[in-house]
Amino acid sequence: MKQFYETYANYEKVSPLVTQINWTNNLLILSGTKSIEEKEFYLRLCIQENYSKRELERQLDSAYYERYMLSKGKALPEGIKKINSNPFFDSYVVEFLNLPSPYKENDLRKALILKMRDFILELGRDFTFIDEEYKVQVGGEDYAIDLLFFHRGLQCLVAFELKIGKFKPEYVSKMDFYLESLDRQVKKEHENLSVGLILCATKNDEVVEYAMSRSMSPMLVSEYKLQLPDKKILREKLQELIDISENEEKRGYC
């Protein structure tokens, strides 16, 4: 116990947060994190999301901090920059799905519905699930959006398009169509423009950048992983970004 308090005592930003979560979660954060920045991140996340022990363990195991920081460093589409917030990840971990092998897009969608509580934990609790295969009608024809959510913080509808393979450029025009349909037919006057998330098994960042370079819609492309990530690899990637940023700052002072 003495060591616990001594660990936090020298960190002014962190110390006031410790008393706002339970003892078990404090111990999990202390033993499962390395830097003071990571400790502060999980403390604030625990306070904001009111995590149980199981939920916090899962976030630590899934490298939530590393994925958040790596996503934060990604360039955002102009439409999402205007919203002034980015609650989206570049990579989502859905190890809880227990999908058959092989599986189809319908299997993926049904599994996410079945495990919606776990999926919301991964997405963030500001996401509120509306419906699966949400119908919009254009030109007398019905179209179905795989998953539709509402995000309380962004105050907008969020359409998910699920793909079991790699990202393809044509997915962007389809999402543009869905977002236009939502904004014209479903969005309320006080809400922000709808946001689209294309969730693929894999993606090539250069292909994504080319495909979205002329789209004005607030839209992102993310990967999903069916297994927990290797935290060591993600930490190395994050350190590379930090080193690059620091080197650029040094050159700026020269």
Tab-separated table of N, CA and C in Angstrom, residues 79-217:
chain	number	residue	atom	x	y	z
A	79	GLY	N	-14.443	16.900	-43.292
A	79	GLY	CA	-15.773	16.868	-42.695
A	79	GLY	C	-15.749	16.559	-41.218
A	80	ILE	N	-14.828	15.701	-40.803
A	80	ILE	CA	-14.752	15.338	-39.385
A	80	ILE	C	-13.975	16.380	-38.608
A	81	LYS	N	-13.020	17.037	-39.237
A	81	LYS	CA	-12.309	18.130	-38.570
A	81	LYS	C	-13.275	19.215	-38.136
A	82	LYS	N	-14.288	19.470	-38.978
A	82	LYS	CA	-15.255	20.525	-38.670
A	82	LYS	C	-16.085	20.180	-37.445
A	83	ILE	N	-16.263	18.883	-37.203
A	83	ILE	CA	-17.025	18.467	-36.028
A	83	ILE	C	-16.236	18.740	-34.756
A	84	ASN	N	-14.905	18.898	-34.900
A	84	ASN	CA	-14.035	19.294	-33.806
A	84	ASN	C	-13.839	18.201	-32.755
A	85	SER	N	-13.981	16.963	-33.159
A	85	SER	CA	-13.738	15.858	-32.242
A	85	SER	C	-13.566	14.585	-33.050
A	86	ASN	N	-12.791	13.636	-32.513
A	86	ASN	CA	-12.601	12.377	-33.229
A	86	ASN	C	-12.645	11.203	-32.263
A	87	PRO	N	-13.821	10.608	-32.092
A	87	PRO	CA	-13.931	9.474	-31.182
A	87	PRO	C	-13.653	8.138	-31.854
A	88	PHE	N	-13.126	8.171	-33.088
A	88	PHE	CA	-12.952	6.952	-33.866
A	88	PHE	C	-11.521	6.439	-33.794
A	89	PHE	N	-11.380	5.120	-33.891
A	89	PHE	CA	-10.078	4.474	-33.886
A	89	PHE	C	-9.695	4.053	-35.299
A	90	ASP	N	-8.396	3.965	-35.544
A	90	ASP	CA	-7.912	3.446	-36.815
A	90	ASP	C	-8.027	1.929	-36.854
A	91	SER	N	-8.043	1.304	-35.675
A	91	SER	CA	-8.130	-0.153	-35.586
A	91	SER	C	-9.008	-0.539	-34.397
A	92	TYR	N	-10.013	-1.372	-34.662
A	92	TYR	CA	-10.902	-1.858	-33.614
A	92	TYR	C	-10.618	-3.331	-33.339
A	93	VAL	N	-10.706	-3.706	-32.077
A	93	VAL	CA	-10.463	-5.096	-31.682
A	93	VAL	C	-11.790	-5.723	-31.277
A	94	VAL	N	-12.162	-6.797	-31.962
A	94	VAL	CA	-13.441	-7.471	-31.694
A	94	VAL	C	-13.180	-8.961	-31.445
A	95	GLU	N	-12.302	-9.217	-30.501
A	95	GLU	CA	-11.898	-10.592	-30.190
A	95	GLU	C	-13.016	-11.424	-29.572
A	96	PHE	N	-14.099	-10.772	-29.195
A	96	PHE	CA	-15.201	-11.418	-28.483
A	96	PHE	C	-16.260	-12.023	-29.417
A	97	LEU	N	-16.079	-11.965	-30.718
A	97	LEU	CA	-17.139	-12.335	-31.655
A	97	LEU	C	-17.314	-13.842	-31.860
A	98	ASN	N	-16.251	-14.618	-31.745
A	98	ASN	CA	-16.338	-16.074	-31.964
A	98	ASN	C	-16.980	-16.404	-33.317
A	99	LEU	N	-16.451	-15.833	-34.368
A	99	LEU	CA	-16.982	-16.033	-35.714
A	99	LEU	C	-16.625	-17.417	-36.250
A	100	PRO	N	-17.492	-17.970	-37.119
A	100	PRO	CA	-17.153	-19.247	-37.757
A	100	PRO	C	-16.031	-19.042	-38.764
A	101	SER	N	-15.448	-20.114	-39.231
A	101	SER	CA	-14.395	-20.029	-40.230
A	101	SER	C	-14.718	-20.958	-41.402
A	102	PRO	N	-14.887	-20.392	-42.601
A	102	PRO	CA	-14.866	-18.966	-42.933
A	102	PRO	C	-16.175	-18.287	-42.516
A	103	TYR	N	-16.192	-16.954	-42.578
A	103	TYR	CA	-17.413	-16.231	-42.229
A	103	TYR	C	-17.764	-15.224	-43.319
A	104	LYS	N	-19.031	-14.811	-43.337
A	104	LYS	CA	-19.529	-13.850	-44.313
A	104	LYS	C	-19.852	-12.528	-43.608
A	105	GLU	N	-20.144	-11.496	-44.417
A	105	GLU	CA	-20.474	-10.193	-43.842
A	105	GLU	C	-21.707	-10.274	-42.950
A	106	ASN	N	-22.660	-11.102	-43.333
A	106	ASN	CA	-23.855	-11.287	-42.511
A	106	ASN	C	-23.506	-11.896	-41.156
A	107	ASP	N	-22.532	-12.821	-41.119
A	107	ASP	CA	-22.070	-13.413	-39.866
A	107	ASP	C	-21.441	-12.348	-38.977
A	108	LEU	N	-20.645	-11.473	-39.593
A	108	LEU	CA	-19.998	-10.395	-38.844
A	108	LEU	C	-21.031	-9.468	-38.228
A	109	ARG	N	-22.009	-9.063	-39.031
A	109	ARG	CA	-23.050	-8.159	-38.534
A	109	ARG	C	-23.855	-8.796	-37.407
A	110	LYS	N	-24.274	-10.042	-37.589
A	110	LYS	CA	-25.062	-10.725	-36.568
A	110	LYS	C	-24.268	-10.918	-35.273
A	111	ALA	N	-22.970	-11.208	-35.419
A	111	ALA	CA	-22.130	-11.395	-34.239
A	111	ALA	C	-21.977	-10.086	-33.461
A	112	LEU	N	-21.847	-8.973	-34.184
A	112	LEU	CA	-21.747	-7.673	-33.510
A	112	LEU	C	-23.049	-7.325	-32.790
A	113	ILE	N	-24.169	-7.659	-33.391
A	113	ILE	CA	-25.462	-7.423	-32.741
A	113	ILE	C	-25.567	-8.261	-31.470
A	114	LEU	N	-25.176	-9.526	-31.579
A	114	LEU	CA	-25.259	-10.432	-30.437
A	114	LEU	C	-24.361	-9.974	-29.290
A	115	LYS	N	-23.212	-9.388	-29.647
A	115	LYS	CA	-22.245	-8.931	-28.638
A	115	LYS	C	-22.213	-7.403	-28.570
A	116	MET	N	-23.370	-6.771	-28.718
A	116	MET	CA	-23.422	-5.320	-28.789
A	116	MET	C	-22.854	-4.646	-27.536
A	117	ARG	N	-23.079	-5.233	-26.378
A	117	ARG	CA	-22.545	-4.630	-25.144
A	117	ARG	C	-21.018	-4.547	-25.208
A	118	ASP	N	-20.377	-5.626	-25.685
A	118	ASP	CA	-18.923	-5.624	-25.814
A	118	ASP	C	-18.470	-4.675	-26.925
A	119	PHE	N	-19.254	-4.600	-27.990
A	119	PHE	CA	-18.916	-3.714	-29.095
A	119	PHE	C	-18.999	-2.249	-28.661
A	120	ILE	N	-19.995	-1.911	-27.870
A	120	ILE	CA	-20.123	-0.540	-27.353
A	120	ILE	C	-18.951	-0.203	-26.439
A	121	LEU	N	-18.490	-1.183	-25.659
A	121	LEU	CA	-17.311	-0.967	-24.814
A	121	LEU	C	-16.114	-0.606	-25.682
A	122	GLU	N	-15.968	-1.285	-26.811
A	122	GLU	CA	-14.869	-1.013	-27.729
A	122	GLU	C	-15.044	0.334	-28.425
A	123	LEU	N	-16.263	0.657	-28.838
A	123	LEU	CA	-16.520	1.915	-29.546
A	123	LEU	C	-16.458	3.123	-28.618
A	124	GLY	N	-16.984	2.959	-27.403
A	124	GLY	CA	-17.151	4.083	-26.483
A	124	GLY	C	-18.625	4.269	-26.170
A	125	ARG	N	-18.939	4.604	-24.931
A	125	ARG	CA	-20.336	4.612	-24.496
A	125	ARG	C	-21.136	5.808	-24.974
A	126	ASP	N	-20.504	6.717	-25.699
A	126	ASP	CA	-21.277	7.797	-26.324
A	126	ASP	C	-22.027	7.293	-27.555
A	127	PHE	N	-21.684	6.092	-28.023
A	127	PHE	CA	-22.395	5.494	-29.147
A	127	PHE	C	-23.675	4.820	-28.652
A	128	THR	N	-24.785	5.161	-29.281
A	128	THR	CA	-26.067	4.534	-28.985
A	128	THR	C	-26.536	3.782	-30.230
A	129	PHE	N	-26.784	2.496	-30.082
A	129	PHE	CA	-27.176	1.675	-31.222
A	129	PHE	C	-28.628	1.945	-31.603
A	130	ILE	N	-28.880	2.148	-32.899
A	130	ILE	CA	-30.229	2.410	-33.404
A	130	ILE	C	-30.819	1.166	-34.050
A	131	ASP	N	-30.115	0.598	-35.058
A	131	ASP	CA	-30.699	-0.556	-35.747
A	131	ASP	C	-29.664	-1.201	-36.672
A	132	GLU	N	-29.935	-2.440	-37.047
A	132	GLU	CA	-29.152	-3.123	-38.073
A	132	GLU	C	-29.943	-3.093	-39.384
A	133	GLU	N	-29.219	-3.154	-40.504
A	133	GLU	CA	-29.830	-3.084	-41.824
A	133	GLU	C	-30.887	-1.973	-41.883
A	134	TYR	N	-30.472	-0.789	-41.465
A	134	TYR	CA	-31.375	0.363	-41.403
A	134	TYR	C	-31.779	0.774	-42.815
A	135	LYS	N	-33.081	0.821	-43.059
A	135	LYS	CA	-33.606	1.058	-44.409
A	135	LYS	C	-33.716	2.544	-44.731
A	136	VAL	N	-33.197	2.908	-45.919
A	136	VAL	CA	-33.462	4.223	-46.497
A	136	VAL	C	-34.010	3.963	-47.902
A	137	GLN	N	-34.932	4.804	-48.332
A	137	GLN	CA	-35.558	4.612	-49.642
A	137	GLN	C	-35.238	5.800	-50.532
A	138	VAL	N	-34.694	5.513	-51.711
A	138	VAL	CA	-34.334	6.551	-52.686
A	138	VAL	C	-34.797	6.090	-54.065
A	139	GLY	N	-35.522	6.945	-54.747
A	139	GLY	CA	-35.986	6.608	-56.091
A	139	GLY	C	-36.880	5.388	-56.124
A	140	GLY	N	-37.617	5.183	-55.044
A	140	GLY	CA	-38.528	4.050	-54.980
A	140	GLY	C	-37.853	2.725	-54.666
A	141	GLU	N	-36.545	2.746	-54.388
A	141	GLU	CA	-35.822	1.520	-54.059
A	141	GLU	C	-35.316	1.569	-52.624
A	142	ASP	N	-35.282	0.392	-51.975
A	142	ASP	CA	-34.811	0.292	-50.592
A	142	ASP	C	-33.322	-0.038	-50.552
A	143	TYR	N	-32.626	0.621	-49.627
A	143	TYR	CA	-31.213	0.359	-49.392
A	143	TYR	C	-31.032	0.141	-47.892
A	144	ALA	N	-30.042	-0.684	-47.522
A	144	ALA	CA	-29.865	-1.050	-46.115
A	144	ALA	C	-28.464	-0.684	-45.626
A	145	ILE	N	-28.408	0.109	-44.559
A	145	ILE	CA	-27.147	0.454	-43.898
A	145	ILE	C	-26.855	-0.636	-42.864
A	146	ASP	N	-25.676	-1.218	-42.887
A	146	ASP	CA	-25.373	-2.371	-42.035
A	146	ASP	C	-25.709	-2.117	-40.567
A	147	LEU	N	-25.128	-1.061	-39.995
A	147	LEU	CA	-25.393	-0.701	-38.597
A	147	LEU	C	-25.530	0.808	-38.503
A	148	LEU	N	-26.512	1.266	-37.742
A	148	LEU	CA	-26.683	2.706	-37.540
A	148	LEU	C	-26.641	3.022	-36.053
A	149	PHE	N	-25.798	4.010	-35.713
A	149	PHE	CA	-25.657	4.468	-34.342
A	149	PHE	C	-25.941	5.966	-34.271
A	150	PHE	N	-26.126	6.456	-33.049
A	150	PHE	CA	-26.118	7.897	-32.797
A	150	PHE	C	-25.014	8.161	-31.783
A	151	HIS	N	-24.211	9.205	-32.045
A	151	HIS	CA	-23.135	9.556	-31.120
A	151	HIS	C	-23.523	10.796	-30.332
A	152	ARG	N	-23.609	10.630	-29.024
A	152	ARG	CA	-24.090	11.722	-28.163
A	152	ARG	C	-23.146	12.914	-28.169
A	153	GLY	N	-21.830	12.651	-28.151
A	153	GLY	CA	-20.868	13.746	-28.117
A	153	GLY	C	-20.841	14.541	-29.408
A	154	LEU	N	-20.859	13.845	-30.534
A	154	LEU	CA	-20.836	14.502	-31.835
A	154	LEU	C	-22.208	15.004	-32.261
A	155	GLN	N	-23.248	14.489	-31.603
A	155	GLN	CA	-24.630	14.840	-31.962
A	155	GLN	C	-24.893	14.577	-33.446
A	156	CYS	N	-24.635	13.333	-33.843
A	156	CYS	CA	-24.879	12.974	-35.236
A	156	CYS	C	-25.106	11.479	-35.372
A	157	LEU	N	-25.723	11.098	-36.493
A	157	LEU	CA	-25.878	9.698	-36.853
A	157	LEU	C	-24.535	9.161	-37.355
A	158	VAL	N	-24.261	7.899	-37.066
A	158	VAL	CA	-23.027	7.269	-37.534
A	158	VAL	C	-23.390	5.964	-38.237
A	159	ALA	N	-23.100	5.905	-39.533
A	159	ALA	CA	-23.404	4.722	-40.338
A	159	ALA	C	-22.173	3.835	-40.446
A	160	PHE	N	-22.347	2.539	-40.172
A	160	PHE	CA	-21.266	1.563	-40.298
A	160	PHE	C	-21.513	0.677	-41.506
A	161	GLU	N	-20.502	0.564	-42.355
A	161	GLU	CA	-20.519	-0.380	-43.463
A	161	GLU	C	-19.477	-1.452	-43.155
A	162	LEU	N	-19.891	-2.717	-43.110
A	162	LEU	CA	-19.020	-3.817	-42.711
A	162	LEU	C	-18.506	-4.573	-43.926
A	163	LYS	N	-17.191	-4.825	-43.962
A	163	LYS	CA	-16.568	-5.557	-45.057
A	163	LYS	C	-15.617	-6.598	-44.481
A	164	ILE	N	-15.710	-7.837	-45.002
A	164	ILE	CA	-14.872	-8.913	-44.454
A	164	ILE	C	-13.517	-9.009	-45.156
A	165	GLY	N	-13.324	-8.255	-46.225
A	165	GLY	CA	-12.054	-8.267	-46.946
A	165	GLY	C	-11.324	-6.946	-46.805
A	166	LYS	N	-10.441	-6.678	-47.766
A	166	LYS	CA	-9.680	-5.432	-47.729
A	166	LYS	C	-10.513	-4.274	-48.283
A	167	PHE	N	-10.118	-3.071	-47.937
A	167	PHE	CA	-10.817	-1.875	-48.406
A	167	PHE	C	-10.694	-1.748	-49.922
A	168	LYS	N	-11.815	-1.350	-50.547
A	168	LYS	CA	-11.840	-1.074	-51.979
A	168	LYS	C	-12.361	0.346	-52.204
A	169	PRO	N	-11.807	1.069	-53.185
A	169	PRO	CA	-12.209	2.470	-53.422
A	169	PRO	C	-13.699	2.660	-53.636
A	170	GLU	N	-14.367	1.680	-54.255
A	170	GLU	CA	-15.792	1.846	-54.532
A	170	GLU	C	-16.649	1.921	-53.272
A	171	TYR	N	-16.109	1.509	-52.140
A	171	TYR	CA	-16.877	1.586	-50.896
A	171	TYR	C	-17.184	3.032	-50.510
A	172	VAL	N	-16.332	3.958	-50.944
A	172	VAL	CA	-16.503	5.364	-50.572
A	172	VAL	C	-17.772	5.948	-51.189
A	173	SER	N	-18.011	5.693	-52.466
A	173	SER	CA	-19.196	6.249	-53.132
A	173	SER	C	-20.481	5.682	-52.509
A	174	LYS	N	-20.436	4.426	-52.112
A	174	LYS	CA	-21.607	3.833	-51.477
A	174	LYS	C	-21.896	4.505	-50.142
A	175	MET	N	-20.837	4.763	-49.359
A	175	MET	CA	-21.034	5.438	-48.079
A	175	MET	C	-21.491	6.877	-48.287
A	176	ASP	N	-20.963	7.556	-49.315
A	176	ASP	CA	-21.439	8.907	-49.657
A	176	ASP	C	-22.955	8.902	-49.864
A	177	PHE	N	-23.418	7.904	-50.571
A	177	PHE	CA	-24.845	7.751	-50.869
A	177	PHE	C	-25.645	7.566	-49.579
A	178	TYR	N	-25.160	6.711	-48.684
A	178	TYR	CA	-25.853	6.476	-47.422
A	178	TYR	C	-25.908	7.754	-46.565
A	179	LEU	N	-24.795	8.467	-46.507
A	179	LEU	CA	-24.748	9.674	-45.675
A	179	LEU	C	-25.669	10.765	-46.230
A	180	GLU	N	-25.720	10.895	-47.544
A	180	GLU	CA	-26.632	11.865	-48.152
A	180	GLU	C	-28.081	11.495	-47.849
A	181	SER	N	-28.386	10.210	-47.908
A	181	SER	CA	-29.739	9.740	-47.611
A	181	SER	C	-30.113	10.026	-46.158
A	182	LEU	N	-29.205	9.757	-45.246
A	182	LEU	CA	-29.469	10.014	-43.823
A	182	LEU	C	-29.661	11.506	-43.563
A	183	ASP	N	-28.807	12.326	-44.174
A	183	ASP	CA	-28.893	13.771	-43.924
A	183	ASP	C	-30.174	14.377	-44.494
A	184	ARG	N	-30.655	13.856	-45.594
A	184	ARG	CA	-31.879	14.396	-46.199
A	184	ARG	C	-33.142	13.853	-45.545
A	185	GLN	N	-33.107	12.607	-45.101
A	185	GLN	CA	-34.343	11.941	-44.675
A	185	GLN	C	-34.452	11.694	-43.168
A	186	VAL	N	-33.335	11.549	-42.493
A	186	VAL	CA	-33.371	11.082	-41.095
A	186	VAL	C	-32.835	12.119	-40.114
A	187	LYS	N	-31.773	12.804	-40.460
A	187	LYS	CA	-31.138	13.771	-39.558
A	187	LYS	C	-32.120	14.849	-39.122
A	188	LYS	N	-32.084	15.177	-37.832
A	188	LYS	CA	-32.909	16.269	-37.314
A	188	LYS	C	-32.168	17.598	-37.480
A	189	GLU	N	-32.920	18.691	-37.449
A	189	GLU	CA	-32.354	20.008	-37.755
A	189	GLU	C	-31.210	20.391	-36.827
A	190	HIS	N	-31.313	20.020	-35.551
A	190	HIS	CA	-30.296	20.443	-34.587
A	190	HIS	C	-29.060	19.552	-34.604
A	191	GLU	N	-29.096	18.458	-35.367
A	191	GLU	CA	-27.980	17.507	-35.379
A	191	GLU	C	-26.937	17.870	-36.429
A	192	ASN	N	-25.710	17.417	-36.214
A	192	ASN	CA	-24.631	17.619	-37.174
A	192	ASN	C	-24.763	16.629	-38.330
A	193	LEU	N	-24.000	16.877	-39.386
A	193	LEU	CA	-24.005	15.977	-40.537
A	193	LEU	C	-23.627	14.561	-40.112
A	194	SER	N	-24.232	13.588	-40.764
A	194	SER	CA	-23.969	12.187	-40.439
A	194	SER	C	-22.529	11.815	-40.797
A	195	VAL	N	-21.995	10.858	-40.043
A	195	VAL	CA	-20.625	10.395	-40.223
A	195	VAL	C	-20.657	8.936	-40.656
A	196	GLY	N	-19.721	8.546	-41.532
A	196	GLY	CA	-19.647	7.168	-41.986
A	196	GLY	C	-18.364	6.498	-41.539
A	197	LEU	N	-18.448	5.235	-41.156
A	197	LEU	CA	-17.268	4.446	-40.824
A	197	LEU	C	-17.306	3.145	-41.622
A	198	ILE	N	-16.348	2.969	-42.507
A	198	ILE	CA	-16.210	1.732	-43.274
A	198	ILE	C	-15.257	0.834	-42.509
A	199	LEU	N	-15.758	-0.275	-42.026
A	199	LEU	CA	-14.983	-1.169	-41.170
A	199	LEU	C	-14.576	-2.400	-41.976
A	200	CYS	N	-13.279	-2.510	-42.268
A	200	CYS	CA	-12.760	-3.575	-43.134
A	200	CYS	C	-11.805	-4.477	-42.366
A	201	ALA	N	-11.580	-5.670	-42.915
A	201	ALA	CA	-10.616	-6.585	-42.298
A	201	ALA	C	-9.198	-6.050	-42.444
A	202	THR	N	-8.892	-5.432	-43.584
A	202	THR	CA	-7.581	-4.827	-43.816
A	202	THR	C	-7.746	-3.593	-44.684
A	203	LYS	N	-6.740	-2.743	-44.693
A	203	LYS	CA	-6.765	-1.561	-45.558
A	203	LYS	C	-5.347	-1.119	-45.860
A	204	ASN	N	-5.193	-0.497	-47.013
A	204	ASN	CA	-3.935	0.125	-47.398
A	204	ASN	C	-4.137	1.633	-47.274
A	205	ASP	N	-3.362	2.279	-46.418
A	205	ASP	CA	-3.581	3.700	-46.131
A	205	ASP	C	-3.454	4.575	-47.369
A	206	GLU	N	-2.567	4.209	-48.290
A	206	GLU	CA	-2.405	5.010	-49.504
A	206	GLU	C	-3.641	4.895	-50.393
A	207	VAL	N	-4.184	3.679	-50.511
A	207	VAL	CA	-5.402	3.478	-51.296
A	207	VAL	C	-6.559	4.247	-50.672
A	208	VAL	N	-6.660	4.210	-49.343
A	208	VAL	CA	-7.718	4.940	-48.633
A	208	VAL	C	-7.593	6.434	-48.896
A	209	GLU	N	-6.371	6.958	-48.828
A	209	GLU	CA	-6.152	8.393	-49.023
A	209	GLU	C	-6.547	8.821	-50.429
A	210	TYR	N	-6.179	8.030	-51.429
A	210	TYR	CA	-6.545	8.340	-52.809
A	210	TYR	C	-8.068	8.291	-52.989
A	211	ALA	N	-8.682	7.257	-52.432
A	211	ALA	CA	-10.120	7.056	-52.624
A	211	ALA	C	-10.944	8.166	-51.990
A	212	MET	N	-10.441	8.728	-50.896
A	212	MET	CA	-11.221	9.707	-50.148
A	212	MET	C	-10.789	11.143	-50.398
A	213	SER	N	-9.799	11.343	-51.249
A	213	SER	CA	-9.217	12.674	-51.430
A	213	SER	C	-10.210	13.708	-51.957
A	214	ARG	N	-11.229	13.271	-52.708
A	214	ARG	CA	-12.186	14.216	-53.279
A	214	ARG	C	-13.570	14.130	-52.628
A	215	SER	N	-13.688	13.283	-51.656
A	215	SER	CA	-14.967	13.167	-50.959
A	215	SER	C	-15.053	14.223	-49.860
A	216	MET	N	-16.167	14.930	-49.825
A	216	MET	CA	-16.373	15.965	-48.804
A	216	MET	C	-17.146	15.424	-47.598
A	217	SER	N	-17.558	14.183	-47.668
A	217	SER	CA	-18.339	13.593	-46.576
A	217	SER	C	-17.450	13.286	-45.377
